[in-house]
Amino acid sequence: MELSFTADEQAFRAEVREFFRTSLPEPIRKKLESGHHTTKEELVAWQRILNKKGWAVPHWPVEWGGTGWDPVRQYIFREELMMAPAPEPLAFNVSMCGPVIIAFGNEEQKKRFLPRMANLDDWWCQGFSEPGAGSDLASLKTTAKRDGDTYVVNGQKTWTTLAQHADWIFCLVRTNSGAKQQEGISFLLIDMKTPGITVRPIITIEGGHEVNEVFFDDVRVPAENLVGQENRGWDYAKFLLGNERVGIARVGASKERIRRIKQLASVQRDGDARIIDNPRFREKLAAVEVELKALEMTQMRVVANIKNLEKGKPDPASSILKIKGSEIQQATTELLLEVVGPDAIAYQPEQGEAGWNEPAVGPDWATTAAPNYFNYRKVSIYGGSNEIQKNIIAKAILGF
Amino acid sequence: MDFDLTDEQRLLKDSVDRLVADRYDFEARNAIRKQPEGFSRELWAQYAELGILGLPFAEEDGGFGGGAVETMIVMEALGRALALEPYVATVILAGGVLRRAGSAAQRQELVPQIAGGERLLALAHGERQARYNLADVATTAQKDGDGWVLHGTKSTVLHGDAADTLIVSARVSGGQQDADGVTLFLVPADAAGLSRRGYPTQDAQRAADITLANVRVGADAVIGAPGQGIEVVRRVVDETIAALCAEAVGAMEATLHLTVDYLKTRTQFGRPIGNFQTLQHQSVDIFVALEQARSMTMYATMMARSDDAAERARAVAAAKVQIGRSGRLAGQKAIQLHGGVGMTQEYKVGHYFKRLTIIDLMFGDADHHLAILAQLGGLIATEKAA
């Protein structure tokens, strides 16, 4: 047991940090630091910088552009990325659909899709949830009926993140309604330009447009876009969701937000004292830092355990990462809002948008605190709600 | 970074786990705690045979040269067993002082006796008024010819009643709460003027209040640099906190297993109550608290021997916060999930709850350490390192 980073690992961290310091465009860094959204163009530009360096898809097999880093180095890379703070490569491409195609797709699909995913030439979105299939995902109703060498897709997906930017959507569709729910689902890749697809925005409580409804009306999809075997899509979806949970702790992002909280709390005053000098506030913050340090170690334990797992099987302990990671992200957005205080009251969604030049009401850094706090209630709901994670632990680890 | 045990560590873990599994079922523990000393001399001899009493000491002193990870392995096993022997008192606390500050002569005399299980030690440092302030020492030591005369009262000295030798802290200069001016002394438990009042603790361990009325010791009784005893005690207490964290993890793990087993077997409304989702989710809460505590124990284990005092202080404080909070959640929920049977002395889970509670109260509870951590600015630096 060696509980600290080796000299090699520390040198690697320094190398990664230096790359982010010199290669991340400053406007992007500033936007993330102040809690603003980056544009599609900025994300594409950044992922291409990473891809040029060979770092867009570190965890993929080397033949498809991976780096061959061990899990510890992958972890260090992600943490440094989030602490830079730099945008993560588009998760739908690199952490969700890419690994599924690598594990279950055919050679033709790999050649066709993977390089474009890594370079963000194609923007992917995820078609899993439906109005009637949230936590009970296997009850999904969108159908794909075989008609010669095409599937005809009908139905509705929802909570489709950034579908407004997407070129492609990977969907779970029902290909056999007679079978047991989980056994009639397939994993289908659909070009968003196909006739019959309609995207309708869902505006979330803070006023942002992240998620959408996607409607399919007799959408004809070539059968070659089926991943793996027909009716085995549920297995691929479970594989995908397990991968998603490992990245979902977002330790680096929470560290970065805590750093930001401390900076602002050292400036913001409440009466005669700085917020940071208020013992009650400081102890609340310290308590979150303790949880975060524990989570960081838990994350590293999960990462180090990957080598001991059957290939492709997610570690049920990764459910801890989802539960604690989301709780901590929510706690930090809440503390940030507390620091900003009354300056957070003005609603100014245009701030940080391209082409908007009006000065903010109050300090510029105050405008995102409340929207982000509101928006982050999502993190304990998406990716399998925390209650679903508890079901997973109860069943897979505690044996109930 | 690697969380896998080495072959030697695996061997150590297997042998300690086996010993406590064979010898520490609940009935055996009940019998042991009713013995006059409150622990088993026979098991102590077996610990010696296994090599765990000499584990953290240097090989040239007669120990086995084990590191913090080895101590963590042993403490987890002892925590799972709710072991009653004075391991923390003799090996971790007093042994830690000896290891860090003892002269070569002192180490070479005492370490083989500790390792062999022939001599019990205790650290007589805490005083009633000090609460968690390690620098608050009112007991005095006055120069008397070549030697010293000790005067004062020490409270809640872990296993102080069974110890053959005490390590006593006493003030030689400065104000009562000054970090400077405290010296550590080796004092035979049967020294003239030393009296002990032993008592059981809430968690079935033992402790003693010790009164020193003009106890005379020689110049060779001094351990470490005169006046610099608090620094030694601080370092040893940091290591002890890491060890107690590991013990708590062992206790929490056992608590979780007991609880889950109970929920699977207890039948009400015609089915095992573990079928109810609300009870499953509360068990998961214990599991998550345990794993977070395990992670922090590893962090504390890694940091507790660091020579960077500020970094060490932050890490140890953070770990004690986590252990206190996790232990409280695990203990309280385990009792609740067991229902009435969890309230009975005949059932094991309440004994884990009590041990976890007392561990929180030792060397600063969760709130105390949270305040320290907050005062130190937390764990995450405001400015990014270059």
PDB file of N, CA and C in Angstrom, chain B residues 88-176:
ATOM      1  N   VAL B  88      -3.560   0.653  22.541  1.00  0.00           N
ATOM      2  CA  VAL B  88      -3.380   2.088  22.289  1.00  0.00           C
ATOM      3  C   VAL B  88      -2.519   2.702  23.392  1.00  0.00           C
ATOM      4  N   ALA B  89      -2.825   2.355  24.664  1.00  0.00           N
ATOM      5  CA  ALA B  89      -2.107   2.958  25.795  1.00  0.00           C
ATOM      6  C   ALA B  89      -0.623   2.626  25.750  1.00  0.00           C
ATOM      7  N   THR B  90      -0.312   1.347  25.559  1.00  0.00           N
ATOM      8  CA  THR B  90       1.077   0.907  25.676  1.00  0.00           C
ATOM      9  C   THR B  90       1.871   1.129  24.400  1.00  0.00           C
ATOM     10  N   VAL B  91       1.311   0.684  23.277  1.00  0.00           N
ATOM     11  CA  VAL B  91       2.098   0.655  22.039  1.00  0.00           C
ATOM     12  C   VAL B  91       2.012   1.987  21.288  1.00  0.00           C
ATOM     13  N   ILE B  92       0.805   2.547  21.216  1.00  0.00           N
ATOM     14  CA  ILE B  92       0.624   3.735  20.364  1.00  0.00           C
ATOM     15  C   ILE B  92       0.967   5.015  21.134  1.00  0.00           C
ATOM     16  N   LEU B  93       0.402   5.160  22.326  1.00  0.00           N
ATOM     17  CA  LEU B  93       0.601   6.411  23.068  1.00  0.00           C
ATOM     18  C   LEU B  93       1.962   6.443  23.771  1.00  0.00           C
ATOM     19  N   ALA B  94       2.116   5.660  24.818  1.00  0.00           N
ATOM     20  CA  ALA B  94       3.392   5.673  25.547  1.00  0.00           C
ATOM     21  C   ALA B  94       4.521   5.181  24.643  1.00  0.00           C
ATOM     22  N   GLY B  95       4.228   4.136  23.870  1.00  0.00           N
ATOM     23  CA  GLY B  95       5.233   3.620  22.935  1.00  0.00           C
ATOM     24  C   GLY B  95       5.630   4.680  21.925  1.00  0.00           C
ATOM     25  N   GLY B  96       4.674   5.478  21.507  1.00  0.00           N
ATOM     26  CA  GLY B  96       4.962   6.543  20.548  1.00  0.00           C
ATOM     27  C   GLY B  96       5.907   7.577  21.127  1.00  0.00           C
ATOM     28  N   VAL B  97       5.702   7.930  22.378  1.00  0.00           N
ATOM     29  CA  VAL B  97       6.592   8.885  23.047  1.00  0.00           C
ATOM     30  C   VAL B  97       8.008   8.315  23.108  1.00  0.00           C
ATOM     31  N   LEU B  98       8.066   7.065  23.482  1.00  0.00           N
ATOM     32  CA  LEU B  98       9.365   6.394  23.591  1.00  0.00           C
ATOM     33  C   LEU B  98      10.070   6.354  22.239  1.00  0.00           C
ATOM     34  N   ARG B  99       9.309   6.011  21.218  1.00  0.00           N
ATOM     35  CA  ARG B  99       9.847   5.882  19.866  1.00  0.00           C
ATOM     36  C   ARG B  99      10.354   7.234  19.366  1.00  0.00           C
ATOM     37  N   ARG B 100       9.596   8.293  19.638  1.00  0.00           N
ATOM     38  CA  ARG B 100       9.937   9.603  19.088  1.00  0.00           C
ATOM     39  C   ARG B 100      10.966  10.354  19.932  1.00  0.00           C
ATOM     40  N   ALA B 101      10.929  10.146  21.260  1.00  0.00           N
ATOM     41  CA  ALA B 101      11.753  11.015  22.110  1.00  0.00           C
ATOM     42  C   ALA B 101      12.679  10.253  23.048  1.00  0.00           C
ATOM     43  N   GLY B 102      12.488   8.941  23.193  1.00  0.00           N
ATOM     44  CA  GLY B 102      13.300   8.190  24.141  1.00  0.00           C
ATOM     45  C   GLY B 102      14.769   8.140  23.740  1.00  0.00           C
ATOM     46  N   SER B 103      15.657   8.114  24.729  1.00  0.00           N
ATOM     47  CA  SER B 103      17.082   7.970  24.435  1.00  0.00           C
ATOM     48  C   SER B 103      17.336   6.528  24.005  1.00  0.00           C
ATOM     49  N   ALA B 104      18.507   6.314  23.423  1.00  0.00           N
ATOM     50  CA  ALA B 104      18.848   4.954  22.990  1.00  0.00           C
ATOM     51  C   ALA B 104      18.771   4.005  24.172  1.00  0.00           C
ATOM     52  N   ALA B 105      19.258   4.435  25.329  1.00  0.00           N
ATOM     53  CA  ALA B 105      19.255   3.576  26.513  1.00  0.00           C
ATOM     54  C   ALA B 105      17.825   3.253  26.939  1.00  0.00           C
ATOM     55  N   GLN B 106      16.984   4.274  26.942  1.00  0.00           N
ATOM     56  CA  GLN B 106      15.575   4.055  27.330  1.00  0.00           C
ATOM     57  C   GLN B 106      14.878   3.112  26.360  1.00  0.00           C
ATOM     58  N   ARG B 107      15.116   3.327  25.077  1.00  0.00           N
ATOM     59  CA  ARG B 107      14.445   2.478  24.079  1.00  0.00           C
ATOM     60  C   ARG B 107      14.930   1.042  24.192  1.00  0.00           C
ATOM     61  N   GLN B 108      16.238   0.911  24.363  1.00  0.00           N
ATOM     62  CA  GLN B 108      16.767  -0.450  24.377  1.00  0.00           C
ATOM     63  C   GLN B 108      16.356  -1.217  25.627  1.00  0.00           C
ATOM     64  N   GLU B 109      16.069  -0.468  26.678  1.00  0.00           N
ATOM     65  CA  GLU B 109      15.580  -1.147  27.876  1.00  0.00           C
ATOM     66  C   GLU B 109      14.098  -1.513  27.731  1.00  0.00           C
ATOM     67  N   LEU B 110      13.324  -0.559  27.287  1.00  0.00           N
ATOM     68  CA  LEU B 110      11.865  -0.734  27.359  1.00  0.00           C
ATOM     69  C   LEU B 110      11.233  -1.410  26.138  1.00  0.00           C
ATOM     70  N   VAL B 111      11.736  -1.121  24.941  1.00  0.00           N
ATOM     71  CA  VAL B 111      11.068  -1.661  23.747  1.00  0.00           C
ATOM     72  C   VAL B 111      11.012  -3.200  23.761  1.00  0.00           C
ATOM     73  N   PRO B 112      12.113  -3.874  24.092  1.00  0.00           N
ATOM     74  CA  PRO B 112      12.008  -5.343  24.121  1.00  0.00           C
ATOM     75  C   PRO B 112      10.972  -5.822  25.146  1.00  0.00           C
ATOM     76  N   GLN B 113      10.853  -5.091  26.248  1.00  0.00           N
ATOM     77  CA  GLN B 113       9.869  -5.504  27.262  1.00  0.00           C
ATOM     78  C   GLN B 113       8.439  -5.260  26.776  1.00  0.00           C
ATOM     79  N   ILE B 114       8.248  -4.170  26.047  1.00  0.00           N
ATOM     80  CA  ILE B 114       6.917  -3.924  25.466  1.00  0.00           C
ATOM     81  C   ILE B 114       6.615  -4.979  24.407  1.00  0.00           C
ATOM     82  N   ALA B 115       7.588  -5.163  23.516  1.00  0.00           N
ATOM     83  CA  ALA B 115       7.385  -6.102  22.411  1.00  0.00           C
ATOM     84  C   ALA B 115       7.117  -7.511  22.931  1.00  0.00           C
ATOM     85  N   GLY B 116       7.741  -7.842  24.041  1.00  0.00           N
ATOM     86  CA  GLY B 116       7.575  -9.175  24.615  1.00  0.00           C
ATOM     87  C   GLY B 116       6.326  -9.312  25.471  1.00  0.00           C
ATOM     88  N   GLY B 117       5.624  -8.202  25.662  1.00  0.00           N
ATOM     89  CA  GLY B 117       4.385  -8.260  26.441  1.00  0.00           C
ATOM     90  C   GLY B 117       4.628  -8.288  27.941  1.00  0.00           C
ATOM     91  N   GLU B 118       5.865  -7.991  28.352  1.00  0.00           N
ATOM     92  CA  GLU B 118       6.185  -8.087  29.780  1.00  0.00           C
ATOM     93  C   GLU B 118       5.910  -6.795  30.527  1.00  0.00           C
ATOM     94  N   ARG B 119       5.859  -5.702  29.823  1.00  0.00           N
ATOM     95  CA  ARG B 119       5.679  -4.432  30.514  1.00  0.00           C
ATOM     96  C   ARG B 119       4.582  -3.604  29.836  1.00  0.00           C
ATOM     97  N   LEU B 120       3.690  -3.087  30.706  1.00  0.00           N
ATOM     98  CA  LEU B 120       2.627  -2.208  30.205  1.00  0.00           C
ATOM     99  C   LEU B 120       2.990  -0.763  30.530  1.00  0.00           C
ATOM    100  N   LEU B 121       2.734   0.115  29.582  1.00  0.00           N
ATOM    101  CA  LEU B 121       2.985   1.534  29.801  1.00  0.00           C
ATOM    102  C   LEU B 121       1.686   2.323  29.630  1.00  0.00           C
ATOM    103  N   ALA B 122       1.681   3.521  30.165  1.00  0.00           N
ATOM    104  CA  ALA B 122       0.552   4.420  29.913  1.00  0.00           C
ATOM    105  C   ALA B 122       1.087   5.837  29.855  1.00  0.00           C
ATOM    106  N   LEU B 123       0.413   6.677  29.086  1.00  0.00           N
ATOM    107  CA  LEU B 123       0.798   8.080  29.003  1.00  0.00           C
ATOM    108  C   LEU B 123      -0.106   8.892  29.924  1.00  0.00           C
ATOM    109  N   ALA B 124       0.508   9.435  30.985  1.00  0.00           N
ATOM    110  CA  ALA B 124      -0.248  10.249  31.937  1.00  0.00           C
ATOM    111  C   ALA B 124      -0.034  11.711  31.585  1.00  0.00           C
ATOM    112  N   HIS B 125      -0.851  12.185  30.659  1.00  0.00           N
ATOM    113  CA  HIS B 125      -0.676  13.562  30.192  1.00  0.00           C
ATOM    114  C   HIS B 125      -1.897  14.436  30.497  1.00  0.00           C
ATOM    115  N   GLY B 126      -3.085  13.959  30.158  1.00  0.00           N
ATOM    116  CA  GLY B 126      -4.286  14.783  30.269  1.00  0.00           C
ATOM    117  C   GLY B 126      -4.603  15.175  31.707  1.00  0.00           C
ATOM    118  N   GLU B 127      -5.177  16.373  31.839  1.00  0.00           N
ATOM    119  CA  GLU B 127      -5.624  16.843  33.155  1.00  0.00           C
ATOM    120  C   GLU B 127      -7.049  17.352  33.012  1.00  0.00           C
ATOM    121  N   ARG B 128      -7.802  17.288  34.092  1.00  0.00           N
ATOM    122  CA  ARG B 128      -9.235  17.561  33.995  1.00  0.00           C
ATOM    123  C   ARG B 128      -9.527  18.936  33.408  1.00  0.00           C
ATOM    124  N   GLN B 129      -8.786  19.956  33.834  1.00  0.00           N
ATOM    125  CA  GLN B 129      -9.100  21.316  33.376  1.00  0.00           C
ATOM    126  C   GLN B 129      -8.702  21.531  31.913  1.00  0.00           C
ATOM    127  N   ALA B 130      -7.864  20.648  31.377  1.00  0.00           N
ATOM    128  CA  ALA B 130      -7.297  20.894  30.043  1.00  0.00           C
ATOM    129  C   ALA B 130      -8.288  20.620  28.925  1.00  0.00           C
ATOM    130  N   ARG B 131      -9.284  19.765  29.218  1.00  0.00           N
ATOM    131  CA  ARG B 131     -10.209  19.318  28.176  1.00  0.00           C
ATOM    132  C   ARG B 131      -9.405  18.830  26.972  1.00  0.00           C
ATOM    133  N   TYR B 132      -9.473  19.519  25.808  1.00  0.00           N
ATOM    134  CA  TYR B 132      -8.737  19.021  24.636  1.00  0.00           C
ATOM    135  C   TYR B 132      -7.470  19.834  24.351  1.00  0.00           C
ATOM    136  N   ASN B 133      -7.105  20.727  25.265  1.00  0.00           N
ATOM    137  CA  ASN B 133      -5.914  21.544  25.030  1.00  0.00           C
ATOM    138  C   ASN B 133      -4.677  20.782  25.501  1.00  0.00           C
ATOM    139  N   LEU B 134      -3.897  20.288  24.558  1.00  0.00           N
ATOM    140  CA  LEU B 134      -2.761  19.433  24.907  1.00  0.00           C
ATOM    141  C   LEU B 134      -1.669  20.195  25.637  1.00  0.00           C
ATOM    142  N   ALA B 135      -1.663  21.510  25.535  1.00  0.00           N
ATOM    143  CA  ALA B 135      -0.601  22.288  26.186  1.00  0.00           C
ATOM    144  C   ALA B 135      -0.937  22.661  27.627  1.00  0.00           C
ATOM    145  N   ASP B 136      -2.162  22.391  28.044  1.00  0.00           N
ATOM    146  CA  ASP B 136      -2.593  22.792  29.384  1.00  0.00           C
ATOM    147  C   ASP B 136      -2.113  21.767  30.409  1.00  0.00           C
ATOM    148  N   VAL B 137      -1.006  22.069  31.053  1.00  0.00           N
ATOM    149  CA  VAL B 137      -0.405  21.144  32.026  1.00  0.00           C
ATOM    150  C   VAL B 137      -0.126  21.903  33.321  1.00  0.00           C
ATOM    151  N   ALA B 138      -0.835  21.521  34.376  1.00  0.00           N
ATOM    152  CA  ALA B 138      -0.643  22.168  35.676  1.00  0.00           C
ATOM    153  C   ALA B 138       0.295  21.365  36.579  1.00  0.00           C
ATOM    154  N   THR B 139       0.431  20.088  36.308  1.00  0.00           N
ATOM    155  CA  THR B 139       1.357  19.250  37.083  1.00  0.00           C
ATOM    156  C   THR B 139       2.769  19.832  36.960  1.00  0.00           C
ATOM    157  N   THR B 140       3.472  19.889  38.088  1.00  0.00           N
ATOM    158  CA  THR B 140       4.792  20.525  38.060  1.00  0.00           C
ATOM    159  C   THR B 140       5.912  19.527  38.316  1.00  0.00           C
ATOM    160  N   ALA B 141       7.090  19.886  37.815  1.00  0.00           N
ATOM    161  CA  ALA B 141       8.303  19.140  38.131  1.00  0.00           C
ATOM    162  C   ALA B 141       9.331  20.147  38.615  1.00  0.00           C
ATOM    163  N   GLN B 142       9.832  19.917  39.823  1.00  0.00           N
ATOM    164  CA  GLN B 142      10.844  20.837  40.343  1.00  0.00           C
ATOM    165  C   GLN B 142      12.161  20.113  40.494  1.00  0.00           C
ATOM    166  N   LYS B 143      13.181  20.836  40.141  1.00  0.00           N
ATOM    167  CA  LYS B 143      14.527  20.284  40.215  1.00  0.00           C
ATOM    168  C   LYS B 143      14.843  19.959  41.676  1.00  0.00           C
ATOM    169  N   ASP B 144      15.455  18.798  41.902  1.00  0.00           N
ATOM    170  CA  ASP B 144      15.798  18.390  43.261  1.00  0.00           C
ATOM    171  C   ASP B 144      17.120  17.640  43.178  1.00  0.00           C
ATOM    172  N   GLY B 145      18.216  18.386  43.376  1.00  0.00           N
ATOM    173  CA  GLY B 145      19.524  17.785  43.181  1.00  0.00           C
ATOM    174  C   GLY B 145      19.678  17.403  41.720  1.00  0.00           C
ATOM    175  N   ASP B 146      20.050  16.138  41.459  1.00  0.00           N
ATOM    176  CA  ASP B 146      20.143  15.643  40.084  1.00  0.00           C
ATOM    177  C   ASP B 146      18.780  15.337  39.502  1.00  0.00           C
ATOM    178  N   GLY B 147      17.851  15.038  40.379  1.00  0.00           N
ATOM    179  CA  GLY B 147      16.557  14.536  39.927  1.00  0.00           C
ATOM    180  C   GLY B 147      15.473  15.595  39.953  1.00  0.00           C
ATOM    181  N   TRP B 148      14.227  15.076  39.969  1.00  0.00           N
ATOM    182  CA  TRP B 148      13.062  15.948  39.900  1.00  0.00           C
ATOM    183  C   TRP B 148      12.010  15.471  40.906  1.00  0.00           C
ATOM    184  N   VAL B 149      11.160  16.433  41.299  1.00  0.00           N
ATOM    185  CA  VAL B 149      10.025  16.084  42.150  1.00  0.00           C
ATOM    186  C   VAL B 149       8.746  16.478  41.410  1.00  0.00           C
ATOM    187  N   LEU B 150       7.871  15.490  41.191  1.00  0.00           N
ATOM    188  CA  LEU B 150       6.634  15.714  40.421  1.00  0.00           C
ATOM    189  C   LEU B 150       5.456  15.871  41.364  1.00  0.00           C
ATOM    190  N   HIS B 151       4.571  16.834  40.963  1.00  0.00           N
ATOM    191  CA  HIS B 151       3.434  17.116  41.818  1.00  0.00           C
ATOM    192  C   HIS B 151       2.238  17.497  40.951  1.00  0.00           C
ATOM    193  N   GLY B 152       1.108  16.805  41.140  1.00  0.00           N
ATOM    194  CA  GLY B 152      -0.091  17.166  40.363  1.00  0.00           C
ATOM    195  C   GLY B 152      -1.002  15.969  40.169  1.00  0.00           C
ATOM    196  N   THR B 153      -2.047  16.168  39.358  1.00  0.00           N
ATOM    197  CA  THR B 153      -3.037  15.113  39.130  1.00  0.00           C
ATOM    198  C   THR B 153      -3.298  14.946  37.644  1.00  0.00           C
ATOM    199  N   LYS B 154      -3.288  13.712  37.204  1.00  0.00           N
ATOM    200  CA  LYS B 154      -3.570  13.387  35.796  1.00  0.00           C
ATOM    201  C   LYS B 154      -4.911  12.662  35.737  1.00  0.00           C
ATOM    202  N   SER B 155      -5.691  12.964  34.706  1.00  0.00           N
ATOM    203  CA  SER B 155      -7.032  12.362  34.662  1.00  0.00           C
ATOM    204  C   SER B 155      -7.230  11.512  33.408  1.00  0.00           C
ATOM    205  N   THR B 156      -8.098  10.537  33.554  1.00  0.00           N
ATOM    206  CA  THR B 156      -8.487   9.640  32.454  1.00  0.00           C
ATOM    207  C   THR B 156      -7.258   9.118  31.697  1.00  0.00           C
ATOM    208  N   VAL B 157      -6.321   8.585  32.470  1.00  0.00           N
ATOM    209  CA  VAL B 157      -5.120   7.996  31.869  1.00  0.00           C
ATOM    210  C   VAL B 157      -5.495   6.597  31.387  1.00  0.00           C
ATOM    211  N   LEU B 158      -5.492   6.406  30.063  1.00  0.00           N
ATOM    212  CA  LEU B 158      -5.943   5.129  29.502  1.00  0.00           C
ATOM    213  C   LEU B 158      -5.095   3.988  30.044  1.00  0.00           C
ATOM    214  N   HIS B 159      -5.765   2.998  30.620  1.00  0.00           N
ATOM    215  CA  HIS B 159      -5.121   1.831  31.214  1.00  0.00           C
ATOM    216  C   HIS B 159      -4.029   2.213  32.214  1.00  0.00           C
ATOM    217  N   GLY B 160      -4.232   3.363  32.835  1.00  0.00           N
ATOM    218  CA  GLY B 160      -3.254   3.825  33.821  1.00  0.00           C
ATOM    219  C   GLY B 160      -3.210   2.932  35.048  1.00  0.00           C
ATOM    220  N   ASP B 161      -4.285   2.181  35.293  1.00  0.00           N
ATOM    221  CA  ASP B 161      -4.287   1.336  36.498  1.00  0.00           C
ATOM    222  C   ASP B 161      -3.449   0.081  36.326  1.00  0.00           C
ATOM    223  N   ALA B 162      -3.361  -0.420  35.089  1.00  0.00           N
ATOM    224  CA  ALA B 162      -2.613  -1.663  34.882  1.00  0.00           C
ATOM    225  C   ALA B 162      -1.146  -1.406  34.531  1.00  0.00           C
ATOM    226  N   ALA B 163      -0.822  -0.153  34.183  1.00  0.00           N
ATOM    227  CA  ALA B 163       0.521   0.125  33.662  1.00  0.00           C
ATOM    228  C   ALA B 163       1.594  -0.127  34.715  1.00  0.00           C
ATOM    229  N   ASP B 164       2.733  -0.665  34.259  1.00  0.00           N
ATOM    230  CA  ASP B 164       3.895  -0.826  35.132  1.00  0.00           C
ATOM    231  C   ASP B 164       4.703   0.461  35.172  1.00  0.00           C
ATOM    232  N   THR B 165       4.684   1.158  34.052  1.00  0.00           N
ATOM    233  CA  THR B 165       5.465   2.387  33.934  1.00  0.00           C
ATOM    234  C   THR B 165       4.583   3.471  33.323  1.00  0.00           C
ATOM    235  N   LEU B 166       4.677   4.662  33.890  1.00  0.00           N
ATOM    236  CA  LEU B 166       3.911   5.781  33.353  1.00  0.00           C
ATOM    237  C   LEU B 166       4.862   6.780  32.713  1.00  0.00           C
ATOM    238  N   ILE B 167       4.386   7.388  31.653  1.00  0.00           N
ATOM    239  CA  ILE B 167       5.102   8.554  31.131  1.00  0.00           C
ATOM    240  C   ILE B 167       4.278   9.766  31.536  1.00  0.00           C
ATOM    241  N   VAL B 168       4.876  10.591  32.395  1.00  0.00           N
ATOM    242  CA  VAL B 168       4.147  11.706  32.999  1.00  0.00           C
ATOM    243  C   VAL B 168       4.672  13.025  32.417  1.00  0.00           C
ATOM    244  N   SER B 169       3.749  13.882  32.018  1.00  0.00           N
ATOM    245  CA  SER B 169       4.153  15.216  31.579  1.00  0.00           C
ATOM    246  C   SER B 169       4.027  16.171  32.762  1.00  0.00           C
ATOM    247  N   ALA B 170       5.016  17.053  32.890  1.00  0.00           N
ATOM    248  CA  ALA B 170       4.974  17.996  34.011  1.00  0.00           C
ATOM    249  C   ALA B 170       5.664  19.289  33.601  1.00  0.00           C
ATOM    250  N   ARG B 171       5.157  20.376  34.150  1.00  0.00           N
ATOM    251  CA  ARG B 171       5.638  21.691  33.754  1.00  0.00           C
ATOM    252  C   ARG B 171       6.895  22.051  34.539  1.00  0.00           C
ATOM    253  N   VAL B 172       7.938  22.437  33.834  1.00  0.00           N
ATOM    254  CA  VAL B 172       9.164  22.876  34.495  1.00  0.00           C
ATOM    255  C   VAL B 172       9.317  24.391  34.401  1.00  0.00           C
ATOM    256  N   SER B 173       8.550  25.024  33.504  1.00  0.00           N
ATOM    257  CA  SER B 173       8.613  26.483  33.391  1.00  0.00           C
ATOM    258  C   SER B 173       7.402  26.988  32.624  1.00  0.00           C
ATOM    259  N   GLY B 174       7.182  28.308  32.689  1.00  0.00           N
ATOM    260  CA  GLY B 174       6.125  28.929  31.893  1.00  0.00           C
ATOM    261  C   GLY B 174       4.757  28.838  32.535  1.00  0.00           C
ATOM    262  N   GLY B 175       3.777  29.455  31.838  1.00  0.00           N
ATOM    263  CA  GLY B 175       2.401  29.454  32.318  1.00  0.00           C
ATOM    264  C   GLY B 175       1.724  28.126  32.037  1.00  0.00           C
ATOM    265  N   GLN B 176       0.545  27.942  32.658  1.00  0.00           N
ATOM    266  CA  GLN B 176      -0.100  26.632  32.627  1.00  0.00           C
ATOM    267  C   GLN B 176      -0.441  26.156  31.218  1.00  0.00           C
TER     268      GLN B 176
END
